[in-house]
PDB file of C-alpha atoms in Angstrom:
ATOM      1  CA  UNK A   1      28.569 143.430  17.780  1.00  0.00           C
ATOM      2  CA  UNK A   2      24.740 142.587  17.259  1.00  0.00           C
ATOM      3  CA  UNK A   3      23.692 139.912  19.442  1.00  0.00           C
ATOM      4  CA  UNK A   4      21.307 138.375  16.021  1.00  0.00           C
ATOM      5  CA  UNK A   5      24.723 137.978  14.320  1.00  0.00           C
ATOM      6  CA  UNK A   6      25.515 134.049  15.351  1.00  0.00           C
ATOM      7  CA  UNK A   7      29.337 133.784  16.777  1.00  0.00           C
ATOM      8  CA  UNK A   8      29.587 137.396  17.167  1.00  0.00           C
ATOM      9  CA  UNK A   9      30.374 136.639  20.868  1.00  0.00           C
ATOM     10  CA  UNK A  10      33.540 134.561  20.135  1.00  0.00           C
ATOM     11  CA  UNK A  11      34.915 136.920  17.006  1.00  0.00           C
ATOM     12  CA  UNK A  12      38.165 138.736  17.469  1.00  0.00           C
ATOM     13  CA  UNK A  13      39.062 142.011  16.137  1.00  0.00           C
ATOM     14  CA  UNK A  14      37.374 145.816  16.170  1.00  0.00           C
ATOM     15  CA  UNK A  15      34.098 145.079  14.679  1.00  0.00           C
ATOM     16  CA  UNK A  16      33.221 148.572  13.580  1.00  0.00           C
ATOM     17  CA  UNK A  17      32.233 150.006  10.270  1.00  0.00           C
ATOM     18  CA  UNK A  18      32.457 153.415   9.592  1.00  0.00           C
ATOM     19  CA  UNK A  19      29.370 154.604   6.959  1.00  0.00           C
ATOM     20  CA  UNK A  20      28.340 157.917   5.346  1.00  0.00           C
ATOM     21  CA  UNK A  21      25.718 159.518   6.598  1.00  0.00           C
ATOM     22  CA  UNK A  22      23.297 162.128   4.139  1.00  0.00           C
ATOM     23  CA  UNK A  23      21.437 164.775   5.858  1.00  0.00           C
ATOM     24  CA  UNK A  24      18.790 166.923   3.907  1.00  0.00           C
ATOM     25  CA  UNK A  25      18.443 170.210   5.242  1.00  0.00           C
ATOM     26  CA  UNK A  26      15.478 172.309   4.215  1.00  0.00           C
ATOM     27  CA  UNK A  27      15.338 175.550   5.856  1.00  0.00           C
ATOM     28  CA  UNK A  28      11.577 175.796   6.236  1.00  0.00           C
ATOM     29  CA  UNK A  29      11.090 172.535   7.917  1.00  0.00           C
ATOM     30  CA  UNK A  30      11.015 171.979  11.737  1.00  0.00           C
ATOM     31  CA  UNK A  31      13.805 171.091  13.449  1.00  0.00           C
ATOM     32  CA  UNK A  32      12.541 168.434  15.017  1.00  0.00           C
ATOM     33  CA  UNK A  33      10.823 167.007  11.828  1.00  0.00           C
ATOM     34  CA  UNK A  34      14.072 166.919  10.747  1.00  0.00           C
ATOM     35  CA  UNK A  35      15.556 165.283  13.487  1.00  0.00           C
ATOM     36  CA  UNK A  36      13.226 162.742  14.090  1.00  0.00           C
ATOM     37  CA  UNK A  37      13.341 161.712  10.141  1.00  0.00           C
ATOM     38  CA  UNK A  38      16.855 161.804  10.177  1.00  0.00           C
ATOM     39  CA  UNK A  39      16.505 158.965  13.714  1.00  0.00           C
ATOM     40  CA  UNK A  40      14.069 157.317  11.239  1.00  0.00           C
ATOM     41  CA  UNK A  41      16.250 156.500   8.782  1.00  0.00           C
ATOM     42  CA  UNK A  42      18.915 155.389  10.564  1.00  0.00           C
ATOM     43  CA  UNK A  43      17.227 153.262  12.288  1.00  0.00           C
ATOM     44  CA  UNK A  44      16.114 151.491   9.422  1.00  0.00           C
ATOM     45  CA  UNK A  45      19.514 151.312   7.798  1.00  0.00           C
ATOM     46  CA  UNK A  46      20.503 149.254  10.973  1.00  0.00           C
ATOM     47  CA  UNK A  47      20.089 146.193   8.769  1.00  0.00           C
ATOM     48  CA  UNK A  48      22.554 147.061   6.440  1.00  0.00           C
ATOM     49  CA  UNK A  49      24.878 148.163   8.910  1.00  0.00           C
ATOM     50  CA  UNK A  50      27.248 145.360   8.179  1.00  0.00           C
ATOM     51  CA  UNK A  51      27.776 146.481   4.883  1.00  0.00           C
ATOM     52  CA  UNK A  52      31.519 147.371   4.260  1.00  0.00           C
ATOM     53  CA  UNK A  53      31.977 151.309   3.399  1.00  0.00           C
ATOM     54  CA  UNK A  54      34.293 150.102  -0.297  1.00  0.00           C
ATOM     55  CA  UNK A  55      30.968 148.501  -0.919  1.00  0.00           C
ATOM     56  CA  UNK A  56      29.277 151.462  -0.217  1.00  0.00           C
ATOM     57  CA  UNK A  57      30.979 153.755  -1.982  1.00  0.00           C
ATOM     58  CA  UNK A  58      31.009 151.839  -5.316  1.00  0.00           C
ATOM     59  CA  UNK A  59      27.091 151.642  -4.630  1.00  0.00           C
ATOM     60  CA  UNK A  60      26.510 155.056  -4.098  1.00  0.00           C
ATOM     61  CA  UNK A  61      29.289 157.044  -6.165  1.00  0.00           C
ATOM     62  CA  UNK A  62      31.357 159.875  -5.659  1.00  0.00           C
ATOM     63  CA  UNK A  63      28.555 161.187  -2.864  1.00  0.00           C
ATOM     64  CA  UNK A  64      29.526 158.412  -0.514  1.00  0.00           C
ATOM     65  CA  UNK A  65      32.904 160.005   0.000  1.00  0.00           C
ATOM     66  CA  UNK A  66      33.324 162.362   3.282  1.00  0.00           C
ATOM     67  CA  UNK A  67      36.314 163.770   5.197  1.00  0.00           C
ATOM     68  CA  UNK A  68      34.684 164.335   8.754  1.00  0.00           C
ATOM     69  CA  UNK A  69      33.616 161.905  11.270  1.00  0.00           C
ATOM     70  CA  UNK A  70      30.868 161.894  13.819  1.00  0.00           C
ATOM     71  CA  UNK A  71      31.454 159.289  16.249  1.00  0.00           C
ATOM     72  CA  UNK A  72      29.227 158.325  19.370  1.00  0.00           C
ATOM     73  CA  UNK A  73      30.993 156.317  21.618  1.00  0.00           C
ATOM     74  CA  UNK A  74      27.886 154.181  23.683  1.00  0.00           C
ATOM     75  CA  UNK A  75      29.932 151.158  25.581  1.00  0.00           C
ATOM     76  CA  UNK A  76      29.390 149.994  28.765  1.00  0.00           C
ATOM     77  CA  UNK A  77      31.350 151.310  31.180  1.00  0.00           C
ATOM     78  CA  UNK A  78      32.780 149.033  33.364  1.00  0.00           C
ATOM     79  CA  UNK A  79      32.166 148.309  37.485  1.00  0.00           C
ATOM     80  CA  UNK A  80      33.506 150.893  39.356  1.00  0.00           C
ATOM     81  CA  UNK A  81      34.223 147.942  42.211  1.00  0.00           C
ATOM     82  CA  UNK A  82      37.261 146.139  41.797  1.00  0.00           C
ATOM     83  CA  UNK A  83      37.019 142.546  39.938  1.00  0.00           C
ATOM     84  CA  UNK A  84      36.984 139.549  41.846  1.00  0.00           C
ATOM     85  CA  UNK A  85      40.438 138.659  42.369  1.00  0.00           C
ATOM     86  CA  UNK A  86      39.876 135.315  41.295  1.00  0.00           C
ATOM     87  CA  UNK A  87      38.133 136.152  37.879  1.00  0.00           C
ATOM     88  CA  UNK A  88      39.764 136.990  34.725  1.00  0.00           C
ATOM     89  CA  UNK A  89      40.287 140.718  33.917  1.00  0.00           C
ATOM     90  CA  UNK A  90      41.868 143.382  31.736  1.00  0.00           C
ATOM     91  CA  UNK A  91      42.834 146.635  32.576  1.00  0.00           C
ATOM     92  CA  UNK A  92      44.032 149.092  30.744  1.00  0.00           C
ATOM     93  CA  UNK A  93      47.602 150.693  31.358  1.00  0.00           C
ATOM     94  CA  UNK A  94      47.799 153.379  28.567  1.00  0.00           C
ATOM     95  CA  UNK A  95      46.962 154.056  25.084  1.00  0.00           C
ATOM     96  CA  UNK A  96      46.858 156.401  22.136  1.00  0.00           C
ATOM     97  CA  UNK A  97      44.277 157.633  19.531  1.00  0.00           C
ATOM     98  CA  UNK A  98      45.080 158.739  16.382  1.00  0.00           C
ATOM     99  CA  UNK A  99      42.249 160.316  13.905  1.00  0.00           C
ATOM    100  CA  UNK A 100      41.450 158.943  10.386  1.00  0.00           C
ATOM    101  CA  UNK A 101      40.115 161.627   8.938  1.00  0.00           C
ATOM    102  CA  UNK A 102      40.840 165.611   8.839  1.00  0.00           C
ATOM    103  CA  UNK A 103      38.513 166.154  11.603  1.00  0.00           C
ATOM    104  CA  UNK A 104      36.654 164.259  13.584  1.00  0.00           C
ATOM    105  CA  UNK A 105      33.870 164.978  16.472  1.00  0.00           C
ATOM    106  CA  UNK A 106      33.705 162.027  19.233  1.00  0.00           C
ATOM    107  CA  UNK A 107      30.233 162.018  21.843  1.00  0.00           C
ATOM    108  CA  UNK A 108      30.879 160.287  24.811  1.00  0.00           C
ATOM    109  CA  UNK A 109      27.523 160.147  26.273  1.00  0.00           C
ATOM    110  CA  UNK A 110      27.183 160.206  30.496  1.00  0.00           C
ATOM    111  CA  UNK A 111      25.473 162.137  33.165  1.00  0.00           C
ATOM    112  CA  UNK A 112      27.118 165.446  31.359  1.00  0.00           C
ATOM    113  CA  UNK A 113      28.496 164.614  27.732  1.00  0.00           C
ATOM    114  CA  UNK A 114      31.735 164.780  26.904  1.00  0.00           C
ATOM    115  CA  UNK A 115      32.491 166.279  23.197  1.00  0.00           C
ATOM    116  CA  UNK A 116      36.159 166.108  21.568  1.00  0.00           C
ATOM    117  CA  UNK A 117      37.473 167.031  18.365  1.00  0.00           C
ATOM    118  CA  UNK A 118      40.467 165.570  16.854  1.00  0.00           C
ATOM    119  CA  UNK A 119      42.215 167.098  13.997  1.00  0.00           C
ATOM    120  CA  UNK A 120      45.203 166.901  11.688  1.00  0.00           C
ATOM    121  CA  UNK A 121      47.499 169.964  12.366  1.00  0.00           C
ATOM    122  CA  UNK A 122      48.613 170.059   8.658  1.00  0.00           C
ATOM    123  CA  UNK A 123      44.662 171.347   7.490  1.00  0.00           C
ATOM    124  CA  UNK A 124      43.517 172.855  11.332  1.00  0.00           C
ATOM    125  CA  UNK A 125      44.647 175.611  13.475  1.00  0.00           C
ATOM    126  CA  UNK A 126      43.599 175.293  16.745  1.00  0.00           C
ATOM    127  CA  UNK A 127      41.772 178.625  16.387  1.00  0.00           C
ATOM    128  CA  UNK A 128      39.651 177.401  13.124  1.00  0.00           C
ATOM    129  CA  UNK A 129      38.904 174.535  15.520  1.00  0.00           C
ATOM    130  CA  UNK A 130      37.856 176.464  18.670  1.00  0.00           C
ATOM    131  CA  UNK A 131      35.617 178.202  16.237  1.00  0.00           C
ATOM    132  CA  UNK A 132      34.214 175.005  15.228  1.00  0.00           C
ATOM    133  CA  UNK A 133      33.342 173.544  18.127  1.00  0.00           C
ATOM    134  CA  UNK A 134      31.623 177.482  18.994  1.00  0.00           C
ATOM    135  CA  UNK A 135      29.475 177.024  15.820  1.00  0.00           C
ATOM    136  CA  UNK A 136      28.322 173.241  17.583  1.00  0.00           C
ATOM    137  CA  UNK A 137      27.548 174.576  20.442  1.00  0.00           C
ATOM    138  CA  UNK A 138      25.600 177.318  19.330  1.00  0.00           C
ATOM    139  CA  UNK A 139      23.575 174.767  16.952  1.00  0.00           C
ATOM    140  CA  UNK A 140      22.476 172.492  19.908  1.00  0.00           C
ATOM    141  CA  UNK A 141      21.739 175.255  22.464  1.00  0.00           C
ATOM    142  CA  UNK A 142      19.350 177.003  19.666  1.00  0.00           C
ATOM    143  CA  UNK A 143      17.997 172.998  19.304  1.00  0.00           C
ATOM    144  CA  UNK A 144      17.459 172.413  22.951  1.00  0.00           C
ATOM    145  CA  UNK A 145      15.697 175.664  23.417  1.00  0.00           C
ATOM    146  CA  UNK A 146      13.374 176.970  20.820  1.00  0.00           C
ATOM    147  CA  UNK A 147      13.119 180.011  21.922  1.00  0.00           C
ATOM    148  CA  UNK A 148      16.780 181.219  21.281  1.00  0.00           C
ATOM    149  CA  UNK A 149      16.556 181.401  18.140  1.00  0.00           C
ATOM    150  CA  UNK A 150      13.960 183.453  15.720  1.00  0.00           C
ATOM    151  CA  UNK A 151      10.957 180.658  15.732  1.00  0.00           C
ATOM    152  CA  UNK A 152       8.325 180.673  12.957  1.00  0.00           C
ATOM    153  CA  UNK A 153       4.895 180.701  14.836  1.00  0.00           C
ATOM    154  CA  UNK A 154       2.434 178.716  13.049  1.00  0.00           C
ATOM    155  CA  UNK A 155      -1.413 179.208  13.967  1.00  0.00           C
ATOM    156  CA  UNK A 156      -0.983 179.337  17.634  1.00  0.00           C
ATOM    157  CA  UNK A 157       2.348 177.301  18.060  1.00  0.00           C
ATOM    158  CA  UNK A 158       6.116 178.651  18.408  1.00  0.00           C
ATOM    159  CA  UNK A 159       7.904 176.160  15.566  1.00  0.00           C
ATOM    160  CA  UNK A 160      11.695 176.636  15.295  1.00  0.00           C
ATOM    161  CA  UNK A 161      12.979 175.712  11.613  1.00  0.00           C
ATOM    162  CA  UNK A 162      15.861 174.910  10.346  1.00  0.00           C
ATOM    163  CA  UNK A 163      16.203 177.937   8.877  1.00  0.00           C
ATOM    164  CA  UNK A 164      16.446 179.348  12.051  1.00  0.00           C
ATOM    165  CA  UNK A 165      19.534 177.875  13.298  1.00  0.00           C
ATOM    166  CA  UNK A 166      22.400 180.606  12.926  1.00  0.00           C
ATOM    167  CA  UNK A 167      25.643 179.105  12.916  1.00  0.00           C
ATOM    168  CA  UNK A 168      27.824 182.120  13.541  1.00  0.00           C
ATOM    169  CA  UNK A 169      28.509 184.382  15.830  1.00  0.00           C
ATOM    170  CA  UNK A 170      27.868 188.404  16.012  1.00  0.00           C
ATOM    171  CA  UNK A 171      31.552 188.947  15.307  1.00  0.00           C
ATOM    172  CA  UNK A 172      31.907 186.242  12.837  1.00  0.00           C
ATOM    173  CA  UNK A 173      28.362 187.710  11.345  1.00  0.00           C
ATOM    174  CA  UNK A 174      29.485 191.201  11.371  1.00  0.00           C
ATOM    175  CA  UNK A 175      32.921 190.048   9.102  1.00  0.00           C
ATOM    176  CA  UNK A 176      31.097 188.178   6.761  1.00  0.00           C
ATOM    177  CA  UNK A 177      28.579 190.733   5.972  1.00  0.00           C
ATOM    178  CA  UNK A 178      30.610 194.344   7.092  1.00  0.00           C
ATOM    179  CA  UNK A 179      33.704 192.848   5.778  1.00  0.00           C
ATOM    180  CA  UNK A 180      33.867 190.512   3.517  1.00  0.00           C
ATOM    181  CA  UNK A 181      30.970 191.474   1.554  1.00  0.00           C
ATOM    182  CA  UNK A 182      31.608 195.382   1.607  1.00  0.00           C
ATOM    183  CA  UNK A 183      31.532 195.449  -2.105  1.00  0.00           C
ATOM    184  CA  UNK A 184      28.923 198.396  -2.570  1.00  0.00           C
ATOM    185  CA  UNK A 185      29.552 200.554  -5.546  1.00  0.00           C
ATOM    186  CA  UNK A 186      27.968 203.960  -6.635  1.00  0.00           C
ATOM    187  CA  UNK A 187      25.522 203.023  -9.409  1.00  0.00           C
ATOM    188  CA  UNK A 188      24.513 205.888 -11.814  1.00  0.00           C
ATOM    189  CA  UNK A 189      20.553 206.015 -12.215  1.00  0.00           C
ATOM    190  CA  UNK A 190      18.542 205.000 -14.927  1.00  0.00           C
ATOM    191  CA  UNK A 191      17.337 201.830 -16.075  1.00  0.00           C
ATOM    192  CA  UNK A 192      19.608 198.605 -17.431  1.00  0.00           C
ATOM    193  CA  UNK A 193      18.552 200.545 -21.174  1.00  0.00           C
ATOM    194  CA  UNK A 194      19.899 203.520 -20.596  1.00  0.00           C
ATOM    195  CA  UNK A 195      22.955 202.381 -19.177  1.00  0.00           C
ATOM    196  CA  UNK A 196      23.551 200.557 -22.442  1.00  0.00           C
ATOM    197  CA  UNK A 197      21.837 203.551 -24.735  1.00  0.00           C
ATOM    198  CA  UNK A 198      24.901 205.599 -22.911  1.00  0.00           C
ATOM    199  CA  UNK A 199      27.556 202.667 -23.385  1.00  0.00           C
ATOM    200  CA  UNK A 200      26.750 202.166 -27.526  1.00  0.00           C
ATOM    201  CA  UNK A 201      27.223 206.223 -27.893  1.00  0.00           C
ATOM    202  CA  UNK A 202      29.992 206.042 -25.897  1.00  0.00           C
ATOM    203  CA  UNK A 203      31.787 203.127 -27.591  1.00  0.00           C
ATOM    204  CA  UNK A 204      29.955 202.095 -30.464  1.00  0.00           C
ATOM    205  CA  UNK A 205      32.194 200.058 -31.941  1.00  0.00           C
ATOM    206  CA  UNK A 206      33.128 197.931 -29.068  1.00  0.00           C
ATOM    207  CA  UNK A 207      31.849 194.240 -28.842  1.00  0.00           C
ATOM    208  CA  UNK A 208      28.732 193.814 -27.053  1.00  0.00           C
ATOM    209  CA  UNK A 209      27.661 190.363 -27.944  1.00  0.00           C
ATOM    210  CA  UNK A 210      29.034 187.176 -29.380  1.00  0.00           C
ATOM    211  CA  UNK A 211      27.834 184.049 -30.907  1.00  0.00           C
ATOM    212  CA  UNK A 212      29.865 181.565 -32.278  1.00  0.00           C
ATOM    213  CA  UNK A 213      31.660 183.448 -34.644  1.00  0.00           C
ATOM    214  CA  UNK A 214      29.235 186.165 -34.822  1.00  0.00           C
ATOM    215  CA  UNK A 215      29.795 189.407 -33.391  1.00  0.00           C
ATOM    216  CA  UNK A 216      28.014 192.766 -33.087  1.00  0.00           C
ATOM    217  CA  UNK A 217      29.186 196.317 -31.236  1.00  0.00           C
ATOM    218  CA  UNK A 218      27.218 198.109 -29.424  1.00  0.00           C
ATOM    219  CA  UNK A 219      26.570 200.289 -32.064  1.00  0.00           C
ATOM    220  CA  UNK A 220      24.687 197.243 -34.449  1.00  0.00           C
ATOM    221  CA  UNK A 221      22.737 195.759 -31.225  1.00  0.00           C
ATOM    222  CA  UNK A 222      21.300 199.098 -30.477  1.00  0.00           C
ATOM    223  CA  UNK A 223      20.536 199.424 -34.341  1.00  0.00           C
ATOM    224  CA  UNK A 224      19.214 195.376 -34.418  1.00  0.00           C
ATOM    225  CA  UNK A 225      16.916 196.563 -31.362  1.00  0.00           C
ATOM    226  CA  UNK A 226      15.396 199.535 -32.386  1.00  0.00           C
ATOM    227  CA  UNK A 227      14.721 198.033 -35.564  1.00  0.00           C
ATOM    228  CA  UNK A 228      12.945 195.598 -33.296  1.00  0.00           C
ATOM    229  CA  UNK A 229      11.452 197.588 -31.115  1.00  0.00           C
ATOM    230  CA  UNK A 230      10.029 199.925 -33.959  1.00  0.00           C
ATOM    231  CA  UNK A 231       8.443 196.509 -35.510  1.00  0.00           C
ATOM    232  CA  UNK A 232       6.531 195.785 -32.477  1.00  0.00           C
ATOM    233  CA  UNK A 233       5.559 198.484 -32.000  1.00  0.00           C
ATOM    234  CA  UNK A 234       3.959 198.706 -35.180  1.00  0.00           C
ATOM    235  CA  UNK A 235       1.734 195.585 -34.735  1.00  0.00           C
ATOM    236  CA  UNK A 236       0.475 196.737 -30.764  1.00  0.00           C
ATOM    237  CA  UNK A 237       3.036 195.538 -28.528  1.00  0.00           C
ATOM    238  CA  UNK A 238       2.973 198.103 -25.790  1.00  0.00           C
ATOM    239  CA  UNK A 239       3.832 198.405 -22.327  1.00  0.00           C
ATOM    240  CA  UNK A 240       3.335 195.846 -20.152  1.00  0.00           C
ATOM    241  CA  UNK A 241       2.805 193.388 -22.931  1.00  0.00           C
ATOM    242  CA  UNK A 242       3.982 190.032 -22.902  1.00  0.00           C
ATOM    243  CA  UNK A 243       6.413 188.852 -25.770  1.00  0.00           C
ATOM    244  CA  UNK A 244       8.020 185.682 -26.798  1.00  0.00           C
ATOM    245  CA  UNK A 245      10.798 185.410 -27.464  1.00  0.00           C
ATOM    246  CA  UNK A 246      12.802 182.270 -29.542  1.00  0.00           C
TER     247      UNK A 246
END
């Protein structure tokens, strides 16, 4: 409810919007370049804040649509001293909150911050979401303290960059790299030409390239190159020498 917004005062209802929000990350810029441009930004979007998110999103395209929420809940809180019992009041007896979205992550600022997640069962396990709220953490603790993460130093200055930020975990590290990614293979030696040299005596007659409807074996590229190759050769084209090719 901005107070330059005439009637706001008297208007019933839940006047919040809910906008998208785009964040460019560039892993060799400073953190808090990034942060404060991001504050920047926003801050000068708080004009168009009114402006309804269907609105938005016909704007902007299909990169105005989201499925997480970021919500930072500012309000007053009210007196902790009971109300005049003469003066009108409301209290609240009970309620419930449901979330919008598949997951969203609600700031409730105070002398220690609260954070809470909320989540649709149906896409979230409660350990998938444990994890995520590990990965925040980690984020904001490497943010608040430069020096837990690797920083770049830059003449004589310590800079953390974005770059820097890990996101996961040893274990979570160790089964995305030891695990996951345990694809190594034994690789004969040689160069990428003698692996094929060995492939077209091998299988000459087995399809090596296509192009359109054309099609050549192994056998006619290695024929087509050394006819090349021989050609160049001819004319000065040795090693190291640069070649165009069309």
């Amino acid at each position: 409810r901005p107070a330059e917004l005439p009637g706001v005062e008297s208007m019933v209802g839940l006047v919040i919007d809910t906008l998208p929000v785009r964040v460019r990350l560039d892993g060799g810029q400073p953190v808090l370049d990034m942060l404060t441009q991001l504050q920047g930004k926003q801050a000068s979007l708080m004009a168009h804040q009114h402006l309804g998110l269907p609105e938005v999103q016909r704007t902007a395209g299909p990169g105005a649509v989201f499925d997480t929420l970021v919500v930072y809940e500012n309000y007053p809180r009210p007196p902790a001293d009971a109300p005049d019992p003469d003066s009108f009041a409301i209290r609240l007896i009970s309620g419930q909150e449901a979330a919008h979205y598949p997951l969203t992550l609600l700031l409730t600022p105070g002398a220690r911050m609260t954070c809470e997640i909320d989540y649709r069962p149906d896409l979230f396990g409660h350990e998938a979401v444990q994890s995520i709220v590990g990965r925040l953490m980690r984020v904001l603790e490497q943010m608040a303290r430069a020096d837990a993460g690797p920083p770049t130093r830059v003449g004589d200055v310590d800079v953390l960059r974005v770059g820097d930020i890990d996101v996961l975990h040893e274990a979570e590290r160790s089964r995305v790299i030891g695990e996951w990614n345990d694809t190594a293979r034994p690789v004969s030696r040689g160069t990428v030409v003698d692996l094929f040299e060995e492939w077209a005596e091998r299988s000459p007659d087995a399809p090596a390239v296509r192009c359109g409807s054309e099609e050549l074996s192994y056998g006619e590229l290695e024929g087509r190159a050394n006819c090349l190759a021989r050609h160049l050769s001819r004319i000065g084209v040795g090693r190291e020498s640069r070649v165009g090719l069309c």
